[in-house]
PDB file of C-alpha atoms in Angstrom:
ATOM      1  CA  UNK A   1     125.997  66.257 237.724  1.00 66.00           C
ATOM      2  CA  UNK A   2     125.504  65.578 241.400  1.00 71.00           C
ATOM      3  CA  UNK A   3     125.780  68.091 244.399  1.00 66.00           C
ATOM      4  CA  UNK A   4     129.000  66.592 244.999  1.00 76.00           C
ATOM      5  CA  UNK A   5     130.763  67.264 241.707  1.00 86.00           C
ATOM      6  CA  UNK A   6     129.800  70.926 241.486  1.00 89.00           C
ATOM      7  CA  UNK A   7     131.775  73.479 243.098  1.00 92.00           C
ATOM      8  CA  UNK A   8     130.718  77.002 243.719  1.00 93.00           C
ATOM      9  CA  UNK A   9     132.412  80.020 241.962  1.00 96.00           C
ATOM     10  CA  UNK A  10     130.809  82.458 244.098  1.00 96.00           C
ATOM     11  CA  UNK A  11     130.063  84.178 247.628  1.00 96.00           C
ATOM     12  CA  UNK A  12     126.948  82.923 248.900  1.00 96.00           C
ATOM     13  CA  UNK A  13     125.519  84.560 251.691  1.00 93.00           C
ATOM     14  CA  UNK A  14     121.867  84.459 253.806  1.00 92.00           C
ATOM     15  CA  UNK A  15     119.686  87.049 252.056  1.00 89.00           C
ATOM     16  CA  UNK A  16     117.727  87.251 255.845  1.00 84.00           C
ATOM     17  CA  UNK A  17     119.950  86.682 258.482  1.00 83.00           C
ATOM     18  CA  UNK A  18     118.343  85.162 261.050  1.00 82.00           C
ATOM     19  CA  UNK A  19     115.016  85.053 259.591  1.00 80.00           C
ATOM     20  CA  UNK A  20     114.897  82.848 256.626  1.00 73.00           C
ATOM     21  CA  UNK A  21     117.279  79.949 256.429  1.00 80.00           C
ATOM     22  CA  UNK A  22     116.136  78.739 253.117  1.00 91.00           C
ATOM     23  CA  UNK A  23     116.828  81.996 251.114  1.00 94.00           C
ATOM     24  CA  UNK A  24     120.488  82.753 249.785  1.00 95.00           C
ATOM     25  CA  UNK A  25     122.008  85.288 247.597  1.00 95.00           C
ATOM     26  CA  UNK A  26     125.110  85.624 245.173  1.00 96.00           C
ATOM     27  CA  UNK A  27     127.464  87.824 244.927  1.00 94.00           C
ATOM     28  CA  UNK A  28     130.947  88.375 242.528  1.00 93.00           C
ATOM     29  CA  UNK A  29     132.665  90.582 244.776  1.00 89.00           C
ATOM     30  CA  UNK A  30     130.264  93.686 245.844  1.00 87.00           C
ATOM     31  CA  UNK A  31     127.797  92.565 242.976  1.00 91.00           C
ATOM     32  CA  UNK A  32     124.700  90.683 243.646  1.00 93.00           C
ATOM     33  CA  UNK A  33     124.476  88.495 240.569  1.00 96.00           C
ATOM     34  CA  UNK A  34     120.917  86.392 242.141  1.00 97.00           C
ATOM     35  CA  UNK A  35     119.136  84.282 244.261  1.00 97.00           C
ATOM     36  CA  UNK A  36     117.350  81.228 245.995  1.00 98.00           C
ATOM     37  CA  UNK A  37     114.621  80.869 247.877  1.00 97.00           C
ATOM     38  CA  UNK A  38     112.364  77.932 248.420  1.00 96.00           C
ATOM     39  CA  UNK A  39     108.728  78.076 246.703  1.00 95.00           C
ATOM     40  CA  UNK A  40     106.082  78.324 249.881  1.00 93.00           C
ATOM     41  CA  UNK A  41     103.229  79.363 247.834  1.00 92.00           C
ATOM     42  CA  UNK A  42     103.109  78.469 244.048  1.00 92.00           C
ATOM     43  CA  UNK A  43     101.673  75.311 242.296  1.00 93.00           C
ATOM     44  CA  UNK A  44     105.636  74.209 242.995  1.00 94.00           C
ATOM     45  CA  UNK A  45     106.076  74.451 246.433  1.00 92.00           C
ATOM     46  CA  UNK A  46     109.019  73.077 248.256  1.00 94.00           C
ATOM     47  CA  UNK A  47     110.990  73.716 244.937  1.00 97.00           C
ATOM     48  CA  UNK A  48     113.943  76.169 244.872  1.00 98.00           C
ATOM     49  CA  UNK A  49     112.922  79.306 242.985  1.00 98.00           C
ATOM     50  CA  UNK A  50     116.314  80.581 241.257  1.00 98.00           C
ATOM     51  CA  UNK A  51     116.613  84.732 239.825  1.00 98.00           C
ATOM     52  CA  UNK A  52     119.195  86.104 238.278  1.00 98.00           C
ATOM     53  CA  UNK A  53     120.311  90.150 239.033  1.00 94.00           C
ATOM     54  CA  UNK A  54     123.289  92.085 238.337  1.00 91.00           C
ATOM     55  CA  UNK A  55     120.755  95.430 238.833  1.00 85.00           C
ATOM     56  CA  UNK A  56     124.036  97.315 239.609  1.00 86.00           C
ATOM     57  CA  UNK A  57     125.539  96.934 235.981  1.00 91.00           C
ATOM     58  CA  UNK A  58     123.099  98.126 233.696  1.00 89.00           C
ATOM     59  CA  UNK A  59     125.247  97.076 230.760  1.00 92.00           C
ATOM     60  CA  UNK A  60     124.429  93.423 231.748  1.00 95.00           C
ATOM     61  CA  UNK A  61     123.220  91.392 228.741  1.00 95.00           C
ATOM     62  CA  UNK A  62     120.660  89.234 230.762  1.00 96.00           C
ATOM     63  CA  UNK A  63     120.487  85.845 229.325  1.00 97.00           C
ATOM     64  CA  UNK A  64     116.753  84.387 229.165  1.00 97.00           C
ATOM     65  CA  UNK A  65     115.387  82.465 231.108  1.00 97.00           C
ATOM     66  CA  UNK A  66     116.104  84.707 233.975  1.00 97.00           C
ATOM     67  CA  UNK A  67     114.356  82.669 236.751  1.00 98.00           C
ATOM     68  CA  UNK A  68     112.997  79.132 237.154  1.00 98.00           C
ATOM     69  CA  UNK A  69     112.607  76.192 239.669  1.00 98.00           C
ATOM     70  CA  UNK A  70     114.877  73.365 240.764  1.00 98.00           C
ATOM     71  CA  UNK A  71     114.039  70.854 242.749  1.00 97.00           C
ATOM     72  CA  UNK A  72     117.516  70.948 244.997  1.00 96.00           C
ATOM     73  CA  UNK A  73     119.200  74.321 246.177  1.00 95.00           C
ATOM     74  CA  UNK A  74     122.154  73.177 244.680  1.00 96.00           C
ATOM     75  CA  UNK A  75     120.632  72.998 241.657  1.00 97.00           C
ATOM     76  CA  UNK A  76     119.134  76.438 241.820  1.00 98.00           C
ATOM     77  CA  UNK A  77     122.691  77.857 243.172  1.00 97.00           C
ATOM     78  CA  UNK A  78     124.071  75.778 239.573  1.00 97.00           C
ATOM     79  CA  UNK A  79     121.821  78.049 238.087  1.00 98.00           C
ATOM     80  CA  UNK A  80     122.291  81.532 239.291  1.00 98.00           C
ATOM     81  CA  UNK A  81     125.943  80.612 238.740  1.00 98.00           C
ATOM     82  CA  UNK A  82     125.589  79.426 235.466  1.00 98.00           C
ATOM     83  CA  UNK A  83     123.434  82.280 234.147  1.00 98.00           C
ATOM     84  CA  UNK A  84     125.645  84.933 235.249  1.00 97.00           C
ATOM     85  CA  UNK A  85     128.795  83.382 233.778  1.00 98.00           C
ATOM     86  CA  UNK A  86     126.419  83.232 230.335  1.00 98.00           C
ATOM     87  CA  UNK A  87     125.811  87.000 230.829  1.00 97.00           C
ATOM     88  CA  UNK A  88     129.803  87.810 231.321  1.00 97.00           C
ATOM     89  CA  UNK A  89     130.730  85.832 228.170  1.00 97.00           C
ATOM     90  CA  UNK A  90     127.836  88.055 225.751  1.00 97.00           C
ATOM     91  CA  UNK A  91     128.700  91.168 228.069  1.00 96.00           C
ATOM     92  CA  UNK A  92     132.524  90.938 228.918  1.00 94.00           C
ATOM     93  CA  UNK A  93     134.674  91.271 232.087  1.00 91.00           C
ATOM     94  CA  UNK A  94     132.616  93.823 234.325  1.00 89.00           C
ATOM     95  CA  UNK A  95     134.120  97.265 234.151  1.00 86.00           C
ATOM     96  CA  UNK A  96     135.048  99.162 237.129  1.00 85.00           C
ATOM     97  CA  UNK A  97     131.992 101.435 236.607  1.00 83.00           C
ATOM     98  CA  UNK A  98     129.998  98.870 238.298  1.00 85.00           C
ATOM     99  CA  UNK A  99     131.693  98.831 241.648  1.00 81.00           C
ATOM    100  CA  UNK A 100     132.027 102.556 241.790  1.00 82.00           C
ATOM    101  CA  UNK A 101     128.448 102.354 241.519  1.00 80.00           C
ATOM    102  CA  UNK A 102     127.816 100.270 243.770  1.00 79.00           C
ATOM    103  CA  UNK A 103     130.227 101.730 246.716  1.00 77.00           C
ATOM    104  CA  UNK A 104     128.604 105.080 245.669  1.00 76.00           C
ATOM    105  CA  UNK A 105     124.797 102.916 246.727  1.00 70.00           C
ATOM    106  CA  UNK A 106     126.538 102.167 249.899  1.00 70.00           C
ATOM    107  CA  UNK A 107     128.247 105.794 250.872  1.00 72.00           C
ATOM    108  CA  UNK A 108     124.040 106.822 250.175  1.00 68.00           C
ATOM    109  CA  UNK A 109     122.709 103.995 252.052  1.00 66.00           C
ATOM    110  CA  UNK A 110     124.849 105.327 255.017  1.00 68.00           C
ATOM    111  CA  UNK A 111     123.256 108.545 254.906  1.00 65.00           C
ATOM    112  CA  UNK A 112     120.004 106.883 256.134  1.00 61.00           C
ATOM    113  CA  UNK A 113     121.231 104.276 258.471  1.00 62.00           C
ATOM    114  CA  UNK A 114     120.922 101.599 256.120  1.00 55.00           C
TER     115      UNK A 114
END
């Protein structure tokens, strides 16, 4: 598969805006499902470090291995992508328990100017 001839399912966004441009996360609607980042200080630097997340729906049957290293960020995107979409097939369609929790995370991160 090339970089061409993979399309992405879901919202990426910068994790850092304006700070890191070689750092991205994922996200199916309000959940963050993972992210990239470029490798600065292990043995495989200049790699794309890939991490898979879904820490909002606890229910999430996380399939293994849940991080690694590609050498493109499209590759590493493939990844996140491809992980998640594992994890909804063993878990099923996320329930709507998942975004109540998460808008109730935001209503509290409001409280504290966050």
């Amino acid at each position: 598969m090339t970089e061409r001839s993979w399309k992405r399912k879901y919202q990426w966004r910068l994790t850092w805006p304006g700070e890191a441009d070689e750092d991205w996360a994922a996200y199916d609607g309000d959940l963050y499902i993972g992210r990239i980042h470029r490798d600065k200080t292990s043995l495989k630097a200049g790699m794309f470090i890939w991490a898979g997340g879904c820490s909002s729906w606890w229910e999430f049957e996380r399939p293994m291995p849940q991080s690694g290293h590609e050498a493109e960020a499209w590759e590493a995107a493939k990844r996140v992508e491809d992980w998640y979409d594992e994890g909804v097939a063993r878990t099923g369609p996320k329930p709507e328990a998942v975004s109540q929790r998460i808008a109730d995370l935001k209503e509290r991160g409001r409280k504290f100017g966050w």
